[in-house]
Amino acid sequence: MDSSSSSSMDRVNFRTQVLTRHLKNHHNAATDLLHTVPCVSYSPPELSEPPLNFDTKLLRKLLDGQNIAEIDYVFNLMMQSNLFCPRERGGKVFISPDFNQSMEQQREMTMRRIDYLREQGAFDGWFSKKGPEGELWRFALAESATVFDHSLGIKLGVHFFLWGGAIRFMGTKRHHDKWFKPTETYEVKGCFAMTELGHGSNVRGIETITRYDASTQEFIISTPCESAQKYWIGGAANHATHTIVFSQLEINGVNQGVHAFIAQIRDSDGNICPNVRVSDCGHKIGLNGVDNGRIWFDNLRIPRENLLNSVADVSPDGQYLSAIKDPDQRFAAFLAPLTSGRITIAASAMNTTKIGLAIAIRYSLSRRAFSIKANEPEVLLLNYPSHQRRLLPLLAKTYAMSFATNYLKMIYVKRTPESIKTVHVVSSALKAVLTWHCMRTLQECREACGGQGLKTENHVGHLKSEYDVQLTFEGDNNVLMQQISKALLAEFLAAKKRNKPIKGLGLEHLNNPAPVIPSHLTSSTLRTTQFQSDIFCLRERDLLQKFVTEVSQHQAQGESKEHIFTVTYQLAEDLGRAFADRLVLQTFLDVEATVPSGSLKDVLGLMRCMYATVVMEEDVSFLRYGYLSIDNAAVVRKEVLNLCSELRPHALGLVSSFGIPDAFLSPIAFNWIDANAYSPI
């Protein structure tokens, strides 16, 4: 036998011996291992988490204010009806839309749910409830519906806040008397035709044209080209009977700018009216329960009285009448009442963020992965510092931004003619930063839930596509940031021209000496309200001064305002973000000041510190413009980790304080093992 054959036999013998030893010595050990290692089981976090040391009901009251009863009433209405698709999973009943349905079915289900809520009296008194209490009640009702389904909230918002809001604020008594009641009862189903194929954020550039015929005392609405077709009009494809049409108004050959008109697009049987064409926008990445459509007007005639005339009117003989002679001021007055749309978007973003965080954090308090030491239990996901760093800063930011949303609602419902500018700027800022935060949080929650985050029934993944539209409707977020900076610039220059202290928009801190930031930061310094306010105000004032200087330099070179704002957009966006962040911090401090000393105030203090430090860590402007040195930035980064470990024991209590019923969450927030038990296909 040659050496190669001998070598081959040696290898065979060796492998035979190894297999024999394995079968003899390890078979029983493997069997024993299967018997000694128990299957993974679910344990409710309420059984293992530390006892709550603060009152969750008081914290929820800080979030939901005086409208908790109204919110819970709508929640209960939805949980009581089979229209909201109840299903049992893991011993609990959950409700959510059936996203396996076709687009057409989802649209009809949205309308049926609205009909159910109407029949239950949920909308009774929509227009008759007055004052701040009535405004807050309307917000609470719409937000509650959105917790179930964004399509439901959007469909209600288009009808009541956009169509109904235009009638209410842009119309006068003749419109109120005619349209309020049928709108409340849904005898009339309204939509809102502002956006066009060729123009979205630039409302002043829309191309629909309306002319007046004095011989018949009628307006004639025309779509002159394909780019003028009304686009993305919620409700237009299937259900709306009437719409608010935004159009250029031409009187005697003179363009008087954008105005709003009431037009009927369907009869009571659902037939499209003559001289109107409607088409479907089709399937979308989300919000398929809303029937977005396109509208063309082919010389549609409407009565003279259908002009919404709170700002301007046309006399029977065709004379244009308005107390506001300046076209810019007149345009601003037209659009000012529509701020409520941005408020509902901001509030909706916070509710959606809360759903994602409640699901992801509850899951992380019962799901385990890997053992740190041999023969020890696997570790809860939220006990890993990396998992805390992913979710707990987002939780603190959500609380901070929720308090800011409440501030926005209050300045809106208590608005005066003098405060309209503040409401507009604040709503623009918060709409942008809150919707950005919502989408970022949903993505992190999706990843934090691993593969379970991909399942539609677990919400967090699917919510991303449902809410993506928030970033661009009612104003593209980046455009809004630039609008904010323009407003701050105008306020600063106006005060300088008057040679008086600046007042309004929270900019009073500019009248004080610039804060001085310590050269060496410590943990204790980072946690003081004085330091947090100082560095946020320093950032805002410095960026505003830089913006003023840069704009002035371009003006000195003879450049137009339009060109200047185009080339200074980076600084403008940094400034807009600085304004929003300082505003959010200030509203948090204001809420904290209302809470007496005790455990709840301590937890709020931790979250406020987390909000401030994580903003400093994440926003590169603190380093870019020198508000933090590299060494101090490292101290900030370390402090975020410290705050994560301190917030960790409060995680369950903080998401429980959101007040979202279990039925609106998802199976992985509870017994995810039983929820995934075998069932026949």
C-alpha atoms as one frame of an Amber mdcrd trajectory, in Angstrom:
protein
   0.000   0.000   0.000   1.483   3.364  -0.950   1.768   6.311   1.431  -1.143
   8.243  -0.127  -3.566   5.310   0.422  -2.358   4.948   4.017  -2.954   8.623
   4.649  -6.487   8.395   3.283  -7.323   5.429   5.565  -5.929   7.301   8.573
  -8.277  10.200   7.898 -11.262   7.866   7.547 -10.424   6.081  10.812  -9.987
   9.382  12.588 -13.388  10.701  11.467 -15.020   7.380  12.417 -13.589   7.636
  15.923 -14.776  11.231  16.289 -18.341  10.347  15.263 -18.367   7.323  17.572
 -17.271   9.383  20.563 -19.852  12.037  19.720 -22.688   9.527  19.564 -21.641
   7.743  22.755 -20.729  10.705  24.938 -22.863  13.599  23.842 -26.265  12.225
  22.890 -27.559  12.124  26.450 -26.032  15.480  27.272 -27.924  17.063  24.402
 -31.131  15.449  25.585 -30.499  16.703  29.111 -29.865  20.180  27.772 -33.247
  20.223  26.042 -34.901  19.247  29.295 -33.041  21.732  31.492 -33.345  24.852
  29.305 -36.965  26.075  29.436 -38.730  27.561  26.445 -38.880  31.344  26.244
 -41.947  32.630  28.059 -43.662  35.992  28.226 -43.677  37.932  31.464 -45.616
  41.223  31.656 -43.234  44.078  32.423 -45.607  45.241  35.158 -44.466  42.203
  37.190 -40.738  42.811  36.874 -40.310  46.567  36.536 -39.700  48.767  39.605
 -42.848  50.198  41.210 -43.881  53.532  39.731 -42.801  56.456  41.874 -44.878
  59.100  40.115 -48.559  59.510  39.297 -49.168  58.483  35.677 -52.608  60.129
  35.723 -51.092  63.485  36.620 -48.502  63.113  33.889 -51.193  62.240  31.351
 -53.078  65.349  32.402 -50.001  67.402  31.526 -50.097  65.783  28.073 -53.837
  65.780  27.317 -55.000  68.688  29.461 -58.683  69.207  30.091 -59.842  66.981
  27.249 -59.073  63.529  28.674 -62.775  62.681  29.011 -63.499  63.629  25.383
 -60.487  61.668  24.123 -61.452  58.548  26.063 -65.063  58.895  24.884 -63.988
  58.643  21.239 -61.597  55.787  22.047 -64.479  53.874  23.626 -66.808  54.535
  20.692 -64.275  52.973  18.354 -63.598  49.979  20.601 -67.330  49.189  20.760
 -67.933  48.771  17.015 -67.047  45.932  14.655 -66.412  48.590  11.997 -63.017
  49.097  13.634 -61.971  45.476  12.948 -61.484  44.006  16.443 -59.390  40.844
  16.537 -58.131  38.646  19.377 -54.386  38.066  19.574 -52.559  36.623  22.561
 -55.518  36.947  24.891 -56.174  40.639  24.097 -58.450  42.378  21.611 -56.840
  44.880  19.244 -58.433  47.226  16.740 -56.850  48.559  13.557 -57.782  48.935
   9.895 -57.617  45.851   7.709 -54.796  46.817   5.367 -55.306  43.627   3.369
 -58.366  45.278   1.873 -58.195  46.896  -1.548 -57.864  50.659  -1.882 -61.547
  50.911  -2.762 -62.567  48.868   0.289 -60.368  50.934   2.612 -61.961  54.120
   1.336 -65.464  52.854   1.912 -64.573  51.631   5.394 -63.228  55.067   6.277
 -66.516  56.633   5.215 -68.545  54.034   7.101 -66.547  54.732  10.267 -67.236
  58.444   9.888 -70.949  57.697   9.456 -70.862  55.584  12.635 -69.194  58.339
  14.675 -71.691  60.858  13.300 -74.628  58.625  14.216 -73.233  58.318  17.734
 -73.298  62.117  18.026 -69.524  62.551  18.080 -69.684  65.658  15.860 -72.743
  67.283  17.424 -72.036  70.931  18.146 -68.993  71.114  15.891 -69.722  74.689
  14.836 -71.782  75.821  17.805 -69.229  75.156  20.536 -67.494  78.474  21.049
 -64.346  79.854  22.612 -61.092  78.118  23.509 -62.967  75.168  25.040 -64.755
  74.512  21.757 -61.527  74.759  19.774 -59.719  72.326  22.102 -62.649  69.911
  21.957 -62.444  69.860  18.156 -58.717  69.166  18.258 -59.206  66.366  20.805
 -61.870  64.636  18.721 -59.803  64.683  15.532 -56.633  63.519  17.317 -58.452
  60.593  18.939 -59.685  59.352  15.574 -56.155  59.600  14.174 -54.820  57.275
  16.879 -56.892  54.515  15.252 -56.114  55.341  11.630 -54.403  58.229   9.888
 -56.842  57.970   6.971 -59.759  58.462   9.344 -58.120  61.519  10.894 -57.227
  63.028   7.519 -60.702  62.444   6.099 -62.265  64.148   9.118 -59.691  66.940
   9.003 -60.324  67.746   5.348 -64.084  67.920   5.905 -64.178  69.790   9.218
 -60.922  71.740   9.511 -60.236  72.576   5.850 -63.657  72.752   4.161 -65.462
  73.667   7.384 -62.656  75.918   8.579 -62.638  77.841   5.304 -66.405  78.400
   5.555 -66.057  79.444   9.180 -63.079  81.779   8.954 -62.957  82.906   5.323
 -66.714  83.177   4.906 -69.278  85.461   6.546 -72.737  85.053   8.064 -74.398
  84.195   4.773 -72.046  81.233   4.392 -72.365  80.160   8.022 -76.159  80.143
   7.839 -76.187  78.083   4.675 -73.340  75.605   5.181 -72.699  74.924   8.871
 -75.616  72.567   9.506 -75.294  70.387   6.372 -71.543  70.167   6.978 -72.018
  68.964  10.560 -74.556  66.328   9.489 -72.543  65.300   6.398 -75.450  66.166
   4.105 -72.661  68.063   2.390 -69.272  66.384   2.148 -66.568  68.953   1.671
 -63.041  68.960   0.292 -60.379  71.602  -0.197 -58.939  72.327  -3.649 -55.798
  74.375  -3.203 -52.862  72.275  -4.460 -52.367  71.987  -8.202 -50.226  69.732
 -10.348 -47.911  72.654 -11.078 -47.992  74.420  -7.705 -47.913  73.117  -4.142
 -46.097  75.258  -1.553 -46.262  78.285  -3.874 -49.972  78.986  -3.437 -49.664
  82.446  -4.990 -48.588  80.812  -8.233 -51.672  78.653  -8.775 -53.100  78.846
 -12.282 -56.843  78.226 -11.904 -58.656  81.363 -13.059 -62.012  82.768 -11.960
 -63.716  85.637 -13.784 -66.927  87.495 -12.968 -69.947  87.791 -15.261 -71.906
  90.830 -14.092 -74.779  90.086 -16.482 -75.642  86.892 -14.585 -73.926  87.740
 -11.263 -71.909  84.544 -11.492 -68.263  83.582 -11.209 -66.788  81.348 -13.923
 -64.049  78.967 -12.780 -61.651  77.608 -15.415 -58.717  75.200 -15.476 -56.679
  76.765 -18.298 -54.006  74.048 -18.623 -53.080  70.604 -17.321 -50.685  72.000
 -14.712 -53.661  73.898 -13.220 -55.623  70.736 -12.393 -56.338  70.467  -8.666
 -54.246  67.605  -7.316 -54.154  65.422  -4.180 -57.571  66.720  -3.149 -58.663
  64.508  -0.241 -62.256  63.326  -0.682 -62.513  64.378  -4.304 -62.167  60.955
  -5.944 -65.267  59.347  -4.391 -67.222  61.126  -1.716 -67.025  64.936  -1.755
 -70.059  66.844  -2.977 -68.538  70.329  -2.644 -65.116  71.916  -2.562 -63.367
  75.129  -1.654 -61.615  76.248  -4.846 -58.540  78.459  -4.569 -58.161  80.483
  -7.728 -56.749  83.653  -9.188 -59.571  86.204  -9.316 -59.635  88.337 -12.440
 -61.941  91.372 -12.405 -62.194  93.547 -15.523 -58.919  92.138 -16.783 -57.052
  92.832 -13.507 -55.719  89.935 -11.430 -56.659  90.551  -7.789 -54.749  87.510
  -6.525 -55.801  84.252  -4.924 -59.344  83.981  -3.531 -61.530  81.115  -2.331
 -64.883  79.978  -3.737 -67.481  77.325  -2.937 -68.225  74.972  -5.830 -70.398
  71.881  -6.101 -68.705  68.932  -7.807 -71.286  66.138  -7.241 -75.018  65.928
  -6.718 -76.615  64.140  -3.769 -76.594  60.859  -5.701 -72.843  61.043  -6.263
 -72.976  62.051  -9.918 -70.272  64.470 -11.069 -71.716  67.873 -11.956 -71.643
  69.350 -15.453 -68.526  71.363 -16.338 -66.530  69.441 -13.709 -64.140  66.568
 -14.373 -62.754  64.347 -11.615 -60.064  61.683 -11.764 -58.432  59.440  -9.152
 -54.877  60.002  -7.911 -54.549  56.238  -7.517 -52.822  53.986  -5.026 -50.370
  55.589  -2.580 -47.627  54.341  -0.238 -50.028  55.047   2.620 -53.336  56.741
   3.425 -55.253  54.557   1.000 -58.361  55.071   3.090 -58.456  58.637   1.746
 -59.823  59.126  -1.779 -57.398  61.692  -3.176 -58.527  63.019  -6.518 -57.855
  65.510  -9.294 -60.336  68.168 -10.435 -60.711  70.209 -13.631 -63.217  73.059
 -14.055 -64.547  73.718 -17.549 -66.035  77.210 -17.197 -68.033  76.179 -14.143
 -70.529  78.858 -13.149 -71.244  79.513  -9.464 -73.346  82.211  -7.734 -71.653
  85.479  -6.737 -72.472  84.639  -3.107 -70.122  81.633  -3.264 -67.072  83.850
  -2.948 -65.768  83.553   0.623 -65.753  87.239   1.388 -64.366  87.880   4.861
 -61.410  89.758   3.341 -62.657  90.864  -0.085 -65.890  90.889  -2.069 -67.228
  91.632  -5.544 -70.324  93.813  -5.883 -73.228  92.732  -8.099 -72.046  95.109
 -10.808 -68.507  93.672 -10.708 -66.577  96.100  -8.484 -63.749  94.596  -6.416
 -64.047  95.606  -2.744 -61.537  95.118   0.060 -60.522  97.089   3.130 -57.007
  95.668   2.744 -55.406  97.432  -0.201 -51.971  95.817  -0.062 -52.043  92.516
  -2.036 -49.422  90.888   0.221 -51.358  91.720   3.377 -54.597  90.602   1.735
 -53.063  87.248   0.766 -51.742  86.751   4.305 -55.174  87.549   5.725 -56.766
  84.950   3.430 -54.478  82.167   4.592 -54.097  83.070   8.271 -57.183  81.119
   9.429 -55.868  77.895   7.899 -53.175  77.483  10.573 -55.332  74.850  12.287
 -54.224  72.364   9.624 -50.613  72.564  10.772 -51.690  72.242  14.376 -53.568
  69.003  13.706 -50.561  67.671  11.783 -48.222  68.461  14.690 -50.566  66.837
  17.198 -51.069  63.818  14.950 -47.296  63.415  14.653 -46.985  63.286  18.432
 -49.770  60.726  18.826 -48.197  58.501  16.188 -44.786  58.829  17.823 -46.307
  57.806  21.150 -47.833  54.688  19.582 -44.480  53.654  18.108 -42.601  54.249
  21.358 -45.227  52.528  23.535 -45.031  49.416  21.367 -41.232  49.341  21.025
 -40.531  50.042  24.694 -43.087  47.563  25.994 -41.634  44.939  23.652 -38.106
  45.710  24.876 -39.281  45.190  28.468 -40.340  41.588  27.786 -38.080  40.459
  24.922 -34.670  39.046  25.841 -31.541  38.400  23.779 -28.186  36.849  24.713
 -26.687  36.141  28.125 -23.908  38.213  29.609 -22.568  35.262  31.609 -22.810
  31.499  31.195 -25.900  29.847  32.688 -27.570  33.203  33.348 -30.895  34.312
  31.813 -30.876  36.281  28.600 -30.919  40.043  29.053 -33.955  42.265  28.481
 -33.460  44.420  25.418 -33.975  47.640  27.351 -31.293  46.641  29.843 -28.689
  47.005  27.106 -27.221  50.540  27.145 -27.286  50.565  23.336 -31.036  49.886
  23.298 -31.635  52.575  25.915 -29.655  55.014  23.762 -31.864  54.206  20.774
 -35.240  54.719  22.447 -35.051  56.776  25.634 -33.772  60.045  24.103 -36.628
  59.786  21.595 -39.028  59.263  24.483 -37.799  62.400  26.243 -37.970  64.418
  23.014 -41.540  63.207  22.479 -42.570  64.535  25.878 -40.826  67.842  25.195
 -42.485  68.216  21.802 -45.888  67.191  23.171 -45.716  70.037  25.673 -44.794
  72.358  22.803 -47.829  71.120  20.855 -50.072  72.024  23.777 -48.515  75.492
  23.848 -49.245  75.851  20.132 -52.875  74.882  20.641 -53.280  77.405  23.441
 -51.833  80.353  21.529 -54.051  79.372  18.598 -57.313  79.147  20.534 -56.514
  82.424  22.361 -55.257  84.202  19.251 -55.795  87.887  18.624 -55.107  89.914
  15.472 -51.808  90.946  17.069 -50.725  87.354  17.742 -51.510  85.880  14.314
 -47.883  86.215  13.207 -46.661  84.331  16.275 -49.183  81.547  15.684 -48.077
  81.236  12.064 -44.348  81.100  12.866 -44.717  78.716  15.810 -47.043  76.397
  13.887 -44.629  76.316  10.950 -41.677  75.516  13.220 -43.416  72.795  15.190
 -45.073  71.219  12.153 -41.609  70.728  10.666 -39.604  69.509  13.652 -42.388
  67.315  15.053 -43.065  65.500  11.798 -39.336  64.965  11.240 -39.122  63.576
  14.768 -42.111  61.317  14.153 -40.595  59.681  11.089 -37.187  59.260  12.686
 -38.758  57.711  15.791 -40.895  55.285  13.794 -37.814  54.114  11.899 -35.888
  53.557  15.138 -38.835  51.753  16.724 -39.165  49.546  13.644 -35.527  48.523
  13.888 -35.687  48.139  17.674 -38.477  45.583  17.232 -36.403  43.511  14.813
 -38.352  41.292  12.446 -41.563  41.816  14.423 -41.445  45.458  13.377 -42.050
  44.401   9.785 -45.479  42.905  10.479 -48.310  45.242   9.615 -50.306  44.149
  12.671 -47.476  45.440  14.886 -47.968  48.942  13.464 -44.533  50.546  13.792
 -43.323  49.616  10.307 -46.594  50.317   8.562 -47.049  53.660  10.312 -43.990
  54.980   8.506 -45.681  54.787   5.120 -48.976  56.040   6.540 -47.366  59.165
   8.012 -44.660  59.957   5.464 -46.953  62.516   3.840 -46.712  64.691   6.974
 -43.308  65.931   5.843 -44.655  67.700   2.776 -48.337  68.480   3.121 -49.387
  71.821   4.608 -45.901  72.989   3.643 -42.624  71.262   2.804 -40.587  71.163
   6.021 -37.435  72.659   4.518 -39.438  75.497   3.021 -41.070  76.104   6.405
 -37.654  76.374   8.059 -36.736  79.126   5.600 -40.050  80.913   6.182 -39.347
  80.967   9.914 -35.950  82.556   9.361 -37.475  85.229   7.126 -39.976  86.057
   9.880 -37.211  86.263  12.509 -35.174  88.489  10.204 -38.135  90.809   9.648
 -38.834  91.015  13.386 -35.197  91.805  14.152 -34.906  94.494  11.469 -38.234
  96.091  12.446 -37.119  96.423  16.080 -33.798  97.867  14.966 -35.563 100.376
  12.722 -37.833 101.442  15.615 -34.779 101.599  17.864 -36.738  99.699  20.479
 -36.230  96.364  22.266 -37.340  93.370  20.260 -40.625  91.900  21.425 -42.448
  88.759  20.318 -41.698  85.277  18.972 -39.813  84.540  22.186 -36.930  86.733
  21.009 -36.866  88.966  24.086 -33.648  87.267  25.174 -31.920  89.190  22.371
 -32.315  92.353  24.449 -29.998  90.908  27.105 -26.224  90.484  26.961 -25.078
  87.360  25.148 -24.784  84.377  27.497 -21.303  83.105  28.312 -20.818  79.337
  28.104 -18.331  77.798  30.588 -15.123  76.644  28.940 -15.248  73.371  30.865
 -18.589  71.603  31.231 -19.482  69.096  33.921 -22.471  66.835  34.432 -23.913
  69.132  37.067 -23.552  72.176  34.795 -25.234  70.409  31.904 -28.269  69.695
  34.066 -28.923  73.265  35.160 -31.816  75.093  33.547 -29.649  78.213  33.326
 -27.013  76.537  31.176 -29.585  74.825  28.971 -31.442  78.083  28.336 -28.211
  79.987  27.812 -26.732  77.721  25.155 -30.026  77.373  23.251 -30.523  81.157
  23.297 -26.882  81.792  22.352 -27.230  79.511  19.355 -30.429  81.221  18.195
 -29.184  84.797  18.617 -25.810  84.084  16.999 -27.388  82.366  13.996 -29.877
  85.225  13.624 -27.058  87.774  13.672 -25.117  85.720  11.130 -28.230  85.536
   8.953 -28.776  89.307   9.193 -25.139  89.924   8.242 -25.194  87.520   5.304
 -28.456  88.908   3.920 -27.168  92.482   4.312 -23.979  91.642   2.412 -25.972
  90.273  -0.495 -28.290  93.293  -0.461 -25.276  95.612  -0.595 -24.305  93.894
  -3.836 -27.689  94.747  -5.323 -29.107  91.220  -5.298 -32.876  90.663  -5.139
 -34.560  89.324  -2.020 -35.678  86.225  -3.886 -32.112  85.429  -4.933 -30.725
  86.194  -1.464 -33.038  83.753   0.270 -32.186  81.137  -2.323 -28.441  81.284
  -1.661 -28.666  81.637   2.148 -30.878  78.597   2.665 -28.358  76.602   4.735
 -27.998  79.273   7.376 -31.749  79.898   7.232 -32.501  76.251   7.962 -30.010
  76.180  10.853 -31.688  79.266  12.296 -35.172  77.812  11.871 -34.133  74.686
  13.742 -32.509  76.769  16.512 -35.728  78.749  16.938 -37.793  75.563  17.173
 -35.446  73.857  19.640 -35.324  76.893  21.931 -39.114  77.137  21.798 -39.536
  73.457  22.739 -37.121  73.789  25.649 -38.908  76.886  26.924 -42.323  75.230
  26.845 -40.882  72.263  28.759 -39.516  74.612  31.419 -42.905  76.335  31.658
 -44.697  73.006  32.200 -42.118  71.861  34.738 -42.614  75.077  36.706 -46.293
  74.215  37.269 -45.489  70.890  38.980 -44.793  70.875  42.742 -41.624  69.325
  44.109 -41.723  65.556  44.202 -41.134  62.441  42.150 -43.059  63.647  39.079
 -41.066  66.869  38.938 -37.858  64.847  39.277 -38.777  62.645  36.302 -39.724
  65.700  34.256 -36.349  67.204  35.115 -34.566  64.090  33.863 -36.487  64.196
  30.587 -35.842  67.904  30.126 -32.111  67.326  30.690 -32.219  64.461  28.210
 -33.966  66.635  25.637 -31.434  69.453  25.984 -28.330  67.262  25.942 -29.432
  65.036  23.063 -30.232  68.112  20.938 -26.737  69.415  21.682 -25.231  66.063
  20.796 -27.166  65.474  17.584 -27.287  68.925  15.990 -23.945  69.623  14.339
 -24.507  73.394  14.557 -23.344  73.377  18.191 -19.911  72.261  16.997 -20.001
  73.953  13.583 -20.454  77.429  15.036 -18.378  76.888  18.173 -21.039  76.849
  20.895 -19.483  73.597  22.126 -15.803  72.760  22.049 -14.742  69.260  21.031
 -13.980  68.440  24.677 -17.339  69.754  25.871 -19.118  67.837  23.113 -17.560
  64.670  24.542 -18.930  65.580  27.980 -22.380  66.050  26.458 -22.182  62.666
  24.741 -21.293  60.932  27.985 -24.099  62.706  29.808 -26.676  61.319  27.369
 -25.624  57.801  28.389 -25.852  58.710  32.086 -29.359  60.071  31.601 -30.378
  56.929  29.713 -29.502  54.768  32.721 -31.392  57.125  35.050 -34.490  57.183
  32.856 -34.472  53.407  32.353 -36.450  52.563  35.571 -39.179  55.012  34.517
 -39.626  53.749  30.944 -42.792  51.726  31.547 -44.454  54.477  33.558 -43.632
  57.080  30.927 -45.217  55.166  28.036 -48.180  54.158  30.232 -48.783  57.864
  30.893 -49.541  58.373  27.207 -53.030  57.066  27.993 -53.313  55.029  24.797
 -55.653  52.058  25.359 -54.084  48.625  24.901 -56.442  47.928  21.990 -54.743
  50.665  19.916 -51.269  49.191  20.376 -50.177  45.833  18.957 -49.572  42.181
  19.911 -45.818  42.605  20.456 -46.537  45.210  23.135 -48.045  42.400  25.213
 -47.966  38.585  25.058 -46.147  38.240  21.743 -45.570  34.501  22.267 -49.239
  33.571  22.597 -50.051  36.032  19.840 -47.829  33.984  17.519 -49.054  30.547
  18.605 -49.777  28.122  15.790 -53.025  28.555  13.938 -54.035  26.806  10.693
 -53.470  28.789   7.516
